[in-house]
mmCIF file with all atom_site columns, C-alpha atoms in Angstrom:
data_model
loop_
_atom_site.group_PDB
_atom_site.id
_atom_site.type_symbol
_atom_site.label_atom_id
_atom_site.label_alt_id
_atom_site.label_comp_id
_atom_site.label_asym_id
_atom_site.label_entity_id
_atom_site.label_seq_id
_atom_site.pdbx_PDB_ins_code
_atom_site.Cartn_x
_atom_site.Cartn_y
_atom_site.Cartn_z
_atom_site.occupancy
_atom_site.B_iso_or_equiv
_atom_site.pdbx_formal_charge
_atom_site.auth_seq_id
_atom_site.auth_comp_id
_atom_site.auth_asym_id
_atom_site.auth_atom_id
_atom_site.pdbx_PDB_model_num
ATOM 1   C CA . MET A 1 1   ? -8.749  26.980  13.548  1.00 0.00 ? 1   MET A CA 1
ATOM 2   C CA . PRO A 1 2   ? -6.949  24.444  14.257  1.00 0.00 ? 2   PRO A CA 1
ATOM 3   C CA . THR A 1 3   ? -8.927  22.127  14.020  1.00 0.00 ? 3   THR A CA 1
ATOM 4   C CA . SER A 1 4   ? -9.935  23.937  10.404  1.00 0.00 ? 4   SER A CA 1
ATOM 5   C CA . ALA A 1 5   ? -6.730  24.423  9.271   1.00 0.00 ? 5   ALA A CA 1
ATOM 6   C CA . LYS A 1 6   ? -5.966  20.516  10.070  1.00 0.00 ? 6   LYS A CA 1
ATOM 7   C CA . THR A 1 7   ? -9.034  19.282  8.048   1.00 0.00 ? 7   THR A CA 1
ATOM 8   C CA . ARG A 1 8   ? -7.922  21.484  4.731   1.00 0.00 ? 8   ARG A CA 1
ATOM 9   C CA . THR A 1 9   ? -3.982  20.275  5.320   1.00 0.00 ? 9   THR A CA 1
ATOM 10  C CA . ASP A 1 10  ? -5.776  16.489  5.612   1.00 0.00 ? 10  ASP A CA 1
ATOM 11  C CA . GLU A 1 11  ? -8.044  17.110  2.730   1.00 0.00 ? 11  GLU A CA 1
ATOM 12  C CA . VAL A 1 12  ? -5.453  18.729  -0.041  1.00 0.00 ? 12  VAL A CA 1
ATOM 13  C CA . LEU A 1 13  ? -2.942  15.404  1.375   1.00 0.00 ? 13  LEU A CA 1
ATOM 14  C CA . ASP A 1 14  ? -5.915  12.541  0.141   1.00 0.00 ? 14  ASP A CA 1
ATOM 15  C CA . ARG A 1 15  ? -6.091  14.641  -3.602  1.00 0.00 ? 15  ARG A CA 1
ATOM 16  C CA . VAL A 1 16  ? -2.142  14.640  -3.510  1.00 0.00 ? 16  VAL A CA 1
ATOM 17  C CA . ARG A 1 17  ? -2.054  11.005  -2.715  1.00 0.00 ? 17  ARG A CA 1
ATOM 18  C CA . ALA A 1 18  ? -4.803  10.229  -4.701  1.00 0.00 ? 18  ALA A CA 1
ATOM 19  C CA . ASP A 1 19  ? -3.409  11.568  -7.817  1.00 0.00 ? 19  ASP A CA 1
ATOM 20  C CA . ILE A 1 20  ? -0.072  9.857   -6.499  1.00 0.00 ? 20  ILE A CA 1
ATOM 21  C CA . LEU A 1 21  ? -1.122  6.318   -6.357  1.00 0.00 ? 21  LEU A CA 1
ATOM 22  C CA . GLY A 1 22  ? -3.551  7.174   -9.342  1.00 0.00 ? 22  GLY A CA 1
ATOM 23  C CA . GLY A 1 23  ? -0.848  8.264   -11.895 1.00 0.00 ? 23  GLY A CA 1
ATOM 24  C CA . ARG A 1 24  ? -1.329  11.662  -12.787 1.00 0.00 ? 24  ARG A CA 1
ATOM 25  C CA . LEU A 1 25  ? 1.209   12.575  -11.460 1.00 0.00 ? 25  LEU A CA 1
ATOM 26  C CA . ALA A 1 26  ? 3.648   10.170  -13.190 1.00 0.00 ? 26  ALA A CA 1
ATOM 27  C CA . PRO A 1 27  ? 6.989   8.349   -11.213 1.00 0.00 ? 27  PRO A CA 1
ATOM 28  C CA . GLY A 1 28  ? 9.954   11.052  -11.468 1.00 0.00 ? 28  GLY A CA 1
ATOM 29  C CA . GLU A 1 29  ? 7.781   13.460  -11.760 1.00 0.00 ? 29  GLU A CA 1
ATOM 30  C CA . ARG A 1 30  ? 9.880   17.683  -10.174 1.00 0.00 ? 30  ARG A CA 1
ATOM 31  C CA . LEU A 1 31  ? 6.365   18.476  -7.512  1.00 0.00 ? 31  LEU A CA 1
ATOM 32  C CA . LYS A 1 32  ? 6.549   21.889  -8.500  1.00 0.00 ? 32  LYS A CA 1
ATOM 33  C CA . PHE A 1 33  ? 4.699   24.533  -6.448  1.00 0.00 ? 33  PHE A CA 1
ATOM 34  C CA . ALA A 1 34  ? 3.156   27.144  -8.564  1.00 0.00 ? 34  ALA A CA 1
ATOM 35  C CA . PRO A 1 35  ? 1.069   24.668  -10.759 1.00 0.00 ? 35  PRO A CA 1
ATOM 36  C CA . LEU A 1 36  ? 0.492   22.633  -7.637  1.00 0.00 ? 36  LEU A CA 1
ATOM 37  C CA . CYS A 1 37  ? -0.908  25.690  -5.604  1.00 0.00 ? 37  CYS A CA 1
ATOM 38  C CA . GLN A 1 38  ? -2.994  26.102  -8.449  1.00 0.00 ? 38  GLN A CA 1
ATOM 39  C CA . ALA A 1 39  ? -4.317  22.864  -8.785  1.00 0.00 ? 39  ALA A CA 1
ATOM 40  C CA . TYR A 1 40  ? -4.928  22.219  -5.155  1.00 0.00 ? 40  TYR A CA 1
ATOM 41  C CA . ASP A 1 41  ? -5.870  25.768  -3.962  1.00 0.00 ? 41  ASP A CA 1
ATOM 42  C CA . ALA A 1 42  ? -4.271  25.784  -1.429  1.00 0.00 ? 42  ALA A CA 1
ATOM 43  C CA . SER A 1 43  ? -0.977  28.507  -0.325  1.00 0.00 ? 43  SER A CA 1
ATOM 44  C CA . VAL A 1 44  ? 3.262   26.865  -0.439  1.00 0.00 ? 44  VAL A CA 1
ATOM 45  C CA . GLY A 1 45  ? 3.194   26.233  3.234   1.00 0.00 ? 45  GLY A CA 1
ATOM 46  C CA . LEU A 1 46  ? 0.662   24.097  2.988   1.00 0.00 ? 46  LEU A CA 1
ATOM 47  C CA . LEU A 1 47  ? 2.088   22.512  0.057   1.00 0.00 ? 47  LEU A CA 1
ATOM 48  C CA . ARG A 1 48  ? 5.216   21.933  1.257   1.00 0.00 ? 48  ARG A CA 1
ATOM 49  C CA . GLU A 1 49  ? 3.743   20.735  4.748   1.00 0.00 ? 49  GLU A CA 1
ATOM 50  C CA . VAL A 1 50  ? 1.703   17.797  2.796   1.00 0.00 ? 50  VAL A CA 1
ATOM 51  C CA . LEU A 1 51  ? 5.135   17.219  0.621   1.00 0.00 ? 51  LEU A CA 1
ATOM 52  C CA . SER A 1 52  ? 6.640   16.488  3.284   1.00 0.00 ? 52  SER A CA 1
ATOM 53  C CA . ARG A 1 53  ? 3.827   14.109  5.003   1.00 0.00 ? 53  ARG A CA 1
ATOM 54  C CA . LEU A 1 54  ? 3.925   12.220  1.519   1.00 0.00 ? 54  LEU A CA 1
ATOM 55  C CA . ALA A 1 55  ? 7.721   12.050  1.695   1.00 0.00 ? 55  ALA A CA 1
ATOM 56  C CA . GLU A 1 56  ? 7.561   9.811   5.578   1.00 0.00 ? 56  GLU A CA 1
ATOM 57  C CA . GLN A 1 57  ? 5.267   7.710   3.832   1.00 0.00 ? 57  GLN A CA 1
ATOM 58  C CA . GLY A 1 58  ? 7.553   7.080   0.420   1.00 0.00 ? 58  GLY A CA 1
ATOM 59  C CA . LEU A 1 59  ? 5.265   8.808   -2.125  1.00 0.00 ? 59  LEU A CA 1
ATOM 60  C CA . VAL A 1 60  ? 7.296   12.107  -1.705  1.00 0.00 ? 60  VAL A CA 1
ATOM 61  C CA . LEU A 1 61  ? 11.018  12.460  -2.170  1.00 0.00 ? 61  LEU A CA 1
ATOM 62  C CA . ALA A 1 62  ? 12.476  15.059  -0.744  1.00 0.00 ? 62  ALA A CA 1
ATOM 63  C CA . SER A 1 63  ? 16.550  16.764  -1.464  1.00 0.00 ? 63  SER A CA 1
ATOM 64  C CA . PRO A 1 64  ? 18.056  19.740  -2.024  1.00 0.00 ? 64  PRO A CA 1
ATOM 65  C CA . GLN A 1 65  ? 18.849  19.734  -6.093  1.00 0.00 ? 65  GLN A CA 1
ATOM 66  C CA . VAL A 1 66  ? 15.554  18.611  -6.824  1.00 0.00 ? 66  VAL A CA 1
ATOM 67  C CA . GLY A 1 67  ? 13.047  19.816  -4.441  1.00 0.00 ? 67  GLY A CA 1
ATOM 68  C CA . PHE A 1 68  ? 10.531  17.564  -4.075  1.00 0.00 ? 68  PHE A CA 1
ATOM 69  C CA . GLN A 1 69  ? 9.095   14.431  -6.980  1.00 0.00 ? 69  GLN A CA 1
ATOM 70  C CA . VAL A 1 70  ? 6.907   11.360  -7.335  1.00 0.00 ? 70  VAL A CA 1
ATOM 71  C CA . THR A 1 71  ? 8.534   8.596   -6.048  1.00 0.00 ? 71  THR A CA 1
ATOM 72  C CA . PRO A 1 72  ? 10.642  7.199   -9.372  1.00 0.00 ? 72  PRO A CA 1
ATOM 73  C CA . ILE A 1 73  ? 10.562  2.936   -9.201  1.00 0.00 ? 73  ILE A CA 1
ATOM 74  C CA . SER A 1 74  ? 12.486  0.609   -11.198 1.00 0.00 ? 74  SER A CA 1
ATOM 75  C CA . VAL A 1 75  ? 12.722  -3.490  -11.131 1.00 0.00 ? 75  VAL A CA 1
ATOM 76  C CA . ASP A 1 76  ? 15.708  -2.705  -9.306  1.00 0.00 ? 76  ASP A CA 1
ATOM 77  C CA . ASP A 1 77  ? 13.715  -0.237  -6.662  1.00 0.00 ? 77  ASP A CA 1
ATOM 78  C CA . LEU A 1 78  ? 10.706  -3.248  -7.142  1.00 0.00 ? 78  LEU A CA 1
ATOM 79  C CA . LEU A 1 79  ? 12.766  -6.158  -5.466  1.00 0.00 ? 79  LEU A CA 1
ATOM 80  C CA . ASP A 1 80  ? 14.506  -4.952  -2.862  1.00 0.00 ? 80  ASP A CA 1
ATOM 81  C CA . LEU A 1 81  ? 11.088  -3.101  -1.506  1.00 0.00 ? 81  LEU A CA 1
ATOM 82  C CA . THR A 1 82  ? 9.095   -6.617  -1.535  1.00 0.00 ? 82  THR A CA 1
ATOM 83  C CA . SER A 1 83  ? 12.878  -8.137  -0.333  1.00 0.00 ? 83  SER A CA 1
ATOM 84  C CA . THR A 1 84  ? 12.643  -5.873  2.978   1.00 0.00 ? 84  THR A CA 1
ATOM 85  C CA . ARG A 1 85  ? 8.649   -6.126  3.015   1.00 0.00 ? 85  ARG A CA 1
ATOM 86  C CA . MET A 1 86  ? 8.748   -9.831  3.504   1.00 0.00 ? 86  MET A CA 1
ATOM 87  C CA . ASP A 1 87  ? 11.018  -9.178  6.633   1.00 0.00 ? 87  ASP A CA 1
ATOM 88  C CA . ILE A 1 88  ? 8.876   -6.700  8.016   1.00 0.00 ? 88  ILE A CA 1
ATOM 89  C CA . GLU A 1 89  ? 5.048   -7.656  7.858   1.00 0.00 ? 89  GLU A CA 1
ATOM 90  C CA . GLY A 1 90  ? 6.722   -11.100 8.471   1.00 0.00 ? 90  GLY A CA 1
ATOM 91  C CA . LEU A 1 91  ? 8.339   -10.523 11.984  1.00 0.00 ? 91  LEU A CA 1
ATOM 92  C CA . ALA A 1 92  ? 4.991   -7.972  13.203  1.00 0.00 ? 92  ALA A CA 1
ATOM 93  C CA . LEU A 1 93  ? 2.442   -10.883 11.428  1.00 0.00 ? 93  LEU A CA 1
ATOM 94  C CA . ARG A 1 94  ? 5.023   -13.606 13.878  1.00 0.00 ? 94  ARG A CA 1
ATOM 95  C CA . ARG A 1 95  ? 4.703   -11.045 16.596  1.00 0.00 ? 95  ARG A CA 1
ATOM 96  C CA . GLY A 1 96  ? 0.989   -11.243 16.237  1.00 0.00 ? 96  GLY A CA 1
ATOM 97  C CA . ILE A 1 97  ? 0.943   -14.662 16.822  1.00 0.00 ? 97  ILE A CA 1
ATOM 98  C CA . GLU A 1 98  ? 2.726   -14.969 19.041  1.00 0.00 ? 98  GLU A CA 1
ATOM 99  C CA . ARG A 1 99  ? 0.492   -12.613 21.592  1.00 0.00 ? 99  ARG A CA 1
ATOM 100 C CA . GLY A 1 100 ? -2.513  -14.147 20.666  1.00 0.00 ? 100 GLY A CA 1
ATOM 101 C CA . ASP A 1 101 ? -4.658  -11.680 21.380  1.00 0.00 ? 101 ASP A CA 1
ATOM 102 C CA . THR A 1 102 ? -8.086  -12.368 20.337  1.00 0.00 ? 102 THR A CA 1
ATOM 103 C CA . ALA A 1 103 ? -9.747  -8.670  19.896  1.00 0.00 ? 103 ALA A CA 1
ATOM 104 C CA . TRP A 1 104 ? -5.906  -9.107  16.879  1.00 0.00 ? 104 TRP A CA 1
ATOM 105 C CA . ARG A 1 105 ? -8.097  -12.676 15.641  1.00 0.00 ? 105 ARG A CA 1
ATOM 106 C CA . ALA A 1 106 ? -10.968 -10.972 15.739  1.00 0.00 ? 106 ALA A CA 1
ATOM 107 C CA . ARG A 1 107 ? -10.678 -7.631  13.870  1.00 0.00 ? 107 ARG A CA 1
ATOM 108 C CA . LEU A 1 108 ? -8.485  -10.649 11.055  1.00 0.00 ? 108 LEU A CA 1
ATOM 109 C CA . VAL A 1 109 ? -11.337 -12.718 10.455  1.00 0.00 ? 109 VAL A CA 1
ATOM 110 C CA . ALA A 1 110 ? -13.895 -9.694  10.281  1.00 0.00 ? 110 ALA A CA 1
ATOM 111 C CA . THR A 1 111 ? -11.203 -7.990  8.005   1.00 0.00 ? 111 THR A CA 1
ATOM 112 C CA . HIS A 1 112 ? -10.655 -10.798 5.596   1.00 0.00 ? 112 HIS A CA 1
ATOM 113 C CA . PHE A 1 113 ? -15.295 -11.257 5.583   1.00 0.00 ? 113 PHE A CA 1
ATOM 114 C CA . THR A 1 114 ? -15.370 -8.139  4.181   1.00 0.00 ? 114 THR A CA 1
ATOM 115 C CA . LEU A 1 115 ? -12.925 -9.176  1.949   1.00 0.00 ? 115 LEU A CA 1
ATOM 116 C CA . ALA A 1 116 ? -14.112 -11.963 0.653   1.00 0.00 ? 116 ALA A CA 1
ATOM 117 C CA . ASP A 1 117 ? -17.332 -11.252 0.833   1.00 0.00 ? 117 ASP A CA 1
ATOM 118 C CA . THR A 1 118 ? -15.890 -8.001  -2.023  1.00 0.00 ? 118 THR A CA 1
ATOM 119 C CA . PRO A 1 119 ? -16.285 -8.034  -5.311  1.00 0.00 ? 119 PRO A CA 1
ATOM 120 C CA . ARG A 1 120 ? -12.792 -7.118  -7.061  1.00 0.00 ? 120 ARG A CA 1
ATOM 121 C CA . ARG A 1 121 ? -14.045 -6.431  -10.451 1.00 0.00 ? 121 ARG A CA 1
ATOM 122 C CA . ASP A 1 122 ? -15.723 -3.764  -12.105 1.00 0.00 ? 122 ASP A CA 1
ATOM 123 C CA . GLN A 1 123 ? -18.123 -4.891  -14.479 1.00 0.00 ? 123 GLN A CA 1
ATOM 124 C CA . ALA A 1 124 ? -18.374 -1.932  -16.075 1.00 0.00 ? 124 ALA A CA 1
ATOM 125 C CA . ASP A 1 125 ? -14.032 -2.174  -16.743 1.00 0.00 ? 125 ASP A CA 1
ATOM 126 C CA . PRO A 1 126 ? -13.295 -5.473  -15.854 1.00 0.00 ? 126 PRO A CA 1
ATOM 127 C CA . THR A 1 127 ? -9.274  -4.939  -16.067 1.00 0.00 ? 127 THR A CA 1
ATOM 128 C CA . ARG A 1 128 ? -9.407  -2.707  -12.920 1.00 0.00 ? 128 ARG A CA 1
ATOM 129 C CA . VAL A 1 129 ? -9.812  -3.503  -9.616  1.00 0.00 ? 129 VAL A CA 1
ATOM 130 C CA . THR A 1 130 ? -12.849 -2.243  -7.449  1.00 0.00 ? 130 THR A CA 1
ATOM 131 C CA . PRO A 1 131 ? -12.228 1.263   -4.586  1.00 0.00 ? 131 PRO A CA 1
ATOM 132 C CA . ALA A 1 132 ? -14.115 -1.077  -2.110  1.00 0.00 ? 132 ALA A CA 1
ATOM 133 C CA . TRP A 1 133 ? -11.898 -3.872  -2.971  1.00 0.00 ? 133 TRP A CA 1
ATOM 134 C CA . GLU A 1 134 ? -8.525  -1.726  -2.277  1.00 0.00 ? 134 GLU A CA 1
ATOM 135 C CA . ILE A 1 135 ? -10.032 -1.112  0.856   1.00 0.00 ? 135 ILE A CA 1
ATOM 136 C CA . ALA A 1 136 ? -10.836 -3.817  1.628   1.00 0.00 ? 136 ALA A CA 1
ATOM 137 C CA . HIS A 1 137 ? -7.353  -5.692  0.853   1.00 0.00 ? 137 HIS A CA 1
ATOM 138 C CA . ALA A 1 138 ? -5.496  -2.972  2.443   1.00 0.00 ? 138 ALA A CA 1
ATOM 139 C CA . ASP A 1 139 ? -7.752  -3.036  6.030   1.00 0.00 ? 139 ASP A CA 1
ATOM 140 C CA . PHE A 1 140 ? -7.005  -6.934  6.120   1.00 0.00 ? 140 PHE A CA 1
ATOM 141 C CA . HIS A 1 141 ? -3.247  -6.419  5.125   1.00 0.00 ? 141 HIS A CA 1
ATOM 142 C CA . ASP A 1 142 ? -3.467  -3.715  7.872   1.00 0.00 ? 142 ASP A CA 1
ATOM 143 C CA . ALA A 1 143 ? -4.326  -5.467  9.770   1.00 0.00 ? 143 ALA A CA 1
ATOM 144 C CA . LEU A 1 144 ? -2.556  -8.894  9.485   1.00 0.00 ? 144 LEU A CA 1
ATOM 145 C CA . LEU A 1 145 ? 0.175   -6.576  11.032  1.00 0.00 ? 145 LEU A CA 1
ATOM 146 C CA . SER A 1 146 ? -1.691  -4.145  13.877  1.00 0.00 ? 146 SER A CA 1
ATOM 147 C CA . GLY A 1 147 ? -1.013  -7.626  16.117  1.00 0.00 ? 147 GLY A CA 1
ATOM 148 C CA . CYS A 1 148 ? 2.765   -6.649  16.573  1.00 0.00 ? 148 CYS A CA 1
ATOM 149 C CA . GLY A 1 149 ? 2.077   -4.638  19.316  1.00 0.00 ? 149 GLY A CA 1
ATOM 150 C CA . SER A 1 150 ? 5.178   -3.087  18.355  1.00 0.00 ? 150 SER A CA 1
ATOM 151 C CA . PRO A 1 151 ? 3.850   1.127   17.039  1.00 0.00 ? 151 PRO A CA 1
ATOM 152 C CA . ARG A 1 152 ? 7.856   1.344   15.656  1.00 0.00 ? 152 ARG A CA 1
ATOM 153 C CA . LEU A 1 153 ? 7.345   -2.094  14.047  1.00 0.00 ? 153 LEU A CA 1
ATOM 154 C CA . TYR A 1 154 ? 4.325   -1.376  12.345  1.00 0.00 ? 154 TYR A CA 1
ATOM 155 C CA . ALA A 1 155 ? 4.439   2.079   11.501  1.00 0.00 ? 155 ALA A CA 1
ATOM 156 C CA . ILE A 1 156 ? 7.985   0.227   9.072   1.00 0.00 ? 156 ILE A CA 1
ATOM 157 C CA . ALA A 1 157 ? 5.417   -2.027  7.305   1.00 0.00 ? 157 ALA A CA 1
ATOM 158 C CA . THR A 1 158 ? 2.812   0.034   7.326   1.00 0.00 ? 158 THR A CA 1
ATOM 159 C CA . ALA A 1 159 ? 4.600   2.790   4.878   1.00 0.00 ? 159 ALA A CA 1
ATOM 160 C CA . LEU A 1 160 ? 6.715   0.190   2.882   1.00 0.00 ? 160 LEU A CA 1
ATOM 161 C CA . ARG A 1 161 ? 2.954   -1.230  1.888   1.00 0.00 ? 161 ARG A CA 1
ATOM 162 C CA . THR A 1 162 ? 2.201   1.746   1.752   1.00 0.00 ? 162 THR A CA 1
ATOM 163 C CA . SER A 1 163 ? 4.951   2.343   -1.492  1.00 0.00 ? 163 SER A CA 1
ATOM 164 C CA . ALA A 1 164 ? 4.065   -1.722  -2.498  1.00 0.00 ? 164 ALA A CA 1
ATOM 165 C CA . CYS A 1 165 ? 1.401   0.774   -3.279  1.00 0.00 ? 165 CYS A CA 1
ATOM 166 C CA . LEU A 1 166 ? 2.984   2.381   -6.386  1.00 0.00 ? 166 LEU A CA 1
ATOM 167 C CA . TYR A 1 167 ? 3.848   -0.321  -7.816  1.00 0.00 ? 167 TYR A CA 1
ATOM 168 C CA . ARG A 1 168 ? 1.381   -1.678  -8.118  1.00 0.00 ? 168 ARG A CA 1
ATOM 169 C CA . ARG A 1 169 ? -1.401  0.937   -9.423  1.00 0.00 ? 169 ARG A CA 1
ATOM 170 C CA . TRP A 1 170 ? 1.129   1.761   -12.481 1.00 0.00 ? 170 TRP A CA 1
ATOM 171 C CA . SER A 1 171 ? 2.146   -1.538  -13.364 1.00 0.00 ? 171 SER A CA 1
ATOM 172 C CA . GLU A 1 172 ? -0.066  -2.472  -16.271 1.00 0.00 ? 172 GLU A CA 1
ATOM 173 C CA . ALA A 1 173 ? 0.652   -6.210  -14.838 1.00 0.00 ? 173 ALA A CA 1
ATOM 174 C CA . ILE A 1 174 ? -1.999  -5.313  -11.707 1.00 0.00 ? 174 ILE A CA 1
ATOM 175 C CA . ASP A 1 175 ? -4.619  -5.946  -14.056 1.00 0.00 ? 175 ASP A CA 1
ATOM 176 C CA . ALA A 1 176 ? -3.903  -8.459  -16.216 1.00 0.00 ? 176 ALA A CA 1
ATOM 177 C CA . THR A 1 177 ? -2.477  -11.250 -12.475 1.00 0.00 ? 177 THR A CA 1
ATOM 178 C CA . ASP A 1 178 ? -6.011  -13.233 -12.203 1.00 0.00 ? 178 ASP A CA 1
ATOM 179 C CA . ALA A 1 179 ? -4.703  -15.465 -14.738 1.00 0.00 ? 179 ALA A CA 1
ATOM 180 C CA . ALA A 1 180 ? -1.402  -16.314 -12.584 1.00 0.00 ? 180 ALA A CA 1
ATOM 181 C CA . ARG A 1 181 ? -3.074  -15.878 -9.104  1.00 0.00 ? 181 ARG A CA 1
ATOM 182 C CA . ASP A 1 182 ? -5.977  -16.386 -6.828  1.00 0.00 ? 182 ASP A CA 1
ATOM 183 C CA . PRO A 1 183 ? -5.996  -13.521 -4.797  1.00 0.00 ? 183 PRO A CA 1
ATOM 184 C CA . ALA A 1 184 ? -9.016  -15.396 -2.124  1.00 0.00 ? 184 ALA A CA 1
ATOM 185 C CA . LEU A 1 185 ? -7.397  -18.069 -2.079  1.00 0.00 ? 185 LEU A CA 1
ATOM 186 C CA . GLU A 1 186 ? -3.572  -16.616 -0.951  1.00 0.00 ? 186 GLU A CA 1
ATOM 187 C CA . HIS A 1 187 ? -5.147  -14.194 2.197   1.00 0.00 ? 187 HIS A CA 1
ATOM 188 C CA . ALA A 1 188 ? -7.932  -17.345 3.321   1.00 0.00 ? 188 ALA A CA 1
ATOM 189 C CA . THR A 1 189 ? -4.636  -19.210 3.446   1.00 0.00 ? 189 THR A CA 1
ATOM 190 C CA . ILE A 1 190 ? -2.995  -16.644 5.216   1.00 0.00 ? 190 ILE A CA 1
ATOM 191 C CA . LEU A 1 191 ? -5.936  -16.151 7.696   1.00 0.00 ? 191 LEU A CA 1
ATOM 192 C CA . ARG A 1 192 ? -6.077  -19.805 8.538   1.00 0.00 ? 192 ARG A CA 1
ATOM 193 C CA . HIS A 1 193 ? -2.498  -20.181 9.015   1.00 0.00 ? 193 HIS A CA 1
ATOM 194 C CA . THR A 1 194 ? -2.314  -17.214 10.932  1.00 0.00 ? 194 THR A CA 1
ATOM 195 C CA . ILE A 1 195 ? -6.138  -18.033 13.219  1.00 0.00 ? 195 ILE A CA 1
ATOM 196 C CA . ASP A 1 196 ? -4.037  -21.313 14.075  1.00 0.00 ? 196 ASP A CA 1
ATOM 197 C CA . GLY A 1 197 ? -1.296  -19.842 14.905  1.00 0.00 ? 197 GLY A CA 1
ATOM 198 C CA . GLU A 1 198 ? 1.015   -21.216 12.716  1.00 0.00 ? 198 GLU A CA 1
ATOM 199 C CA . ALA A 1 199 ? 3.492   -18.967 12.737  1.00 0.00 ? 199 ALA A CA 1
ATOM 200 C CA . ASP A 1 200 ? 6.015   -20.390 10.102  1.00 0.00 ? 200 ASP A CA 1
ATOM 201 C CA . ALA A 1 201 ? 2.963   -21.048 7.907   1.00 0.00 ? 201 ALA A CA 1
ATOM 202 C CA . ALA A 1 202 ? 1.295   -17.935 8.263   1.00 0.00 ? 202 ALA A CA 1
ATOM 203 C CA . VAL A 1 203 ? 4.758   -16.540 7.631   1.00 0.00 ? 203 VAL A CA 1
ATOM 204 C CA . ALA A 1 204 ? 5.634   -17.777 4.639   1.00 0.00 ? 204 ALA A CA 1
ATOM 205 C CA . ALA A 1 205 ? 2.212   -17.067 2.863   1.00 0.00 ? 205 ALA A CA 1
ATOM 206 C CA . LEU A 1 206 ? 2.018   -13.961 3.772   1.00 0.00 ? 206 LEU A CA 1
ATOM 207 C CA . ALA A 1 207 ? 5.963   -14.005 1.191   1.00 0.00 ? 207 ALA A CA 1
ATOM 208 C CA . ALA A 1 208 ? 4.650   -15.933 -0.537  1.00 0.00 ? 208 ALA A CA 1
ATOM 209 C CA . HIS A 1 209 ? 1.704   -13.396 -1.477  1.00 0.00 ? 209 HIS A CA 1
ATOM 210 C CA . ILE A 1 210 ? 4.076   -11.058 -1.577  1.00 0.00 ? 210 ILE A CA 1
ATOM 211 C CA . GLU A 1 211 ? 6.529   -12.198 -3.205  1.00 0.00 ? 211 GLU A CA 1
ATOM 212 C CA . LEU A 1 212 ? 3.851   -13.295 -6.255  1.00 0.00 ? 212 LEU A CA 1
ATOM 213 C CA . THR A 1 213 ? 2.917   -10.218 -7.743  1.00 0.00 ? 213 THR A CA 1
ATOM 214 C CA . THR A 1 214 ? 6.427   -8.871  -7.012  1.00 0.00 ? 214 THR A CA 1
ATOM 215 C CA . THR A 1 215 ? 6.865   -12.082 -10.179 1.00 0.00 ? 215 THR A CA 1
ATOM 216 C CA . LEU A 1 216 ? 4.633   -11.251 -12.087 1.00 0.00 ? 216 LEU A CA 1
ATOM 217 C CA . ILE A 1 217 ? 4.737   -7.273  -12.239 1.00 0.00 ? 217 ILE A CA 1
ATOM 218 C CA . VAL A 1 218 ? 8.260   -8.307  -13.419 1.00 0.00 ? 218 VAL A CA 1
ATOM 219 C CA . ALA A 1 219 ? 7.005   -10.170 -15.998 1.00 0.00 ? 219 ALA A CA 1
ATOM 220 C CA . SER A 1 220 ? 5.105   -8.077  -17.509 1.00 0.00 ? 220 SER A CA 1
ATOM 221 C CA . ARG A 1 221 ? 7.706   -5.126  -17.935 1.00 0.00 ? 221 ARG A CA 1
ATOM 222 C CA . LYS A 1 222 ? 9.556   -7.556  -19.841 1.00 0.00 ? 222 LYS A CA 1
ATOM 223 C CA . SER A 1 223 ? 7.348   -9.038  -21.759 1.00 0.00 ? 223 SER A CA 1
ATOM 224 C CA . PRO A 1 224 ? 7.448   -7.465  -25.563 1.00 0.00 ? 224 PRO A CA 1
#
């Protein structure tokens, strides 16, 4: 029985998370239990658990006055998130390089190979990033963080990356960034410096990669 309950909770969690990242539940939208129960065919108790877990991931906010709501977005928050990510993800990557774990480096090479071999743009709709590339991209960045040797640091860095997904999915800028960047080269540069044990260069390349996405998003939001 516990296994079935857990499976059902995870199923609803995945659906709500996908609806948030896909923009079907909008930034700042209040998450009321009655319509959610109907939409996801779930009980109030189950949805409360789901929303609490999404709050831990930074996708939902919980407050006594408002209840649950999809995390609002703003340029100021994006800039703060980006600065924090650069610090925390850079620290996690540096620690991974210092530890020099062979299994970690092997995972990095493998996930990068998959990422480089996966088409980024949907042939039917070139403005869309393919789901397969999104997964490969997430796996590569997760691999970068996973070698730090600290479960707490890894959890913090992962939560920050999850919050960043809100901006990447909701921003119209993400579909127009290819002309201003070369993601494949950026990822290859991060990998090369990491595998070569060049901590300063690897951290700098990762920071530049994170910051460029934010710069393009902010520029697009300021465009007429």
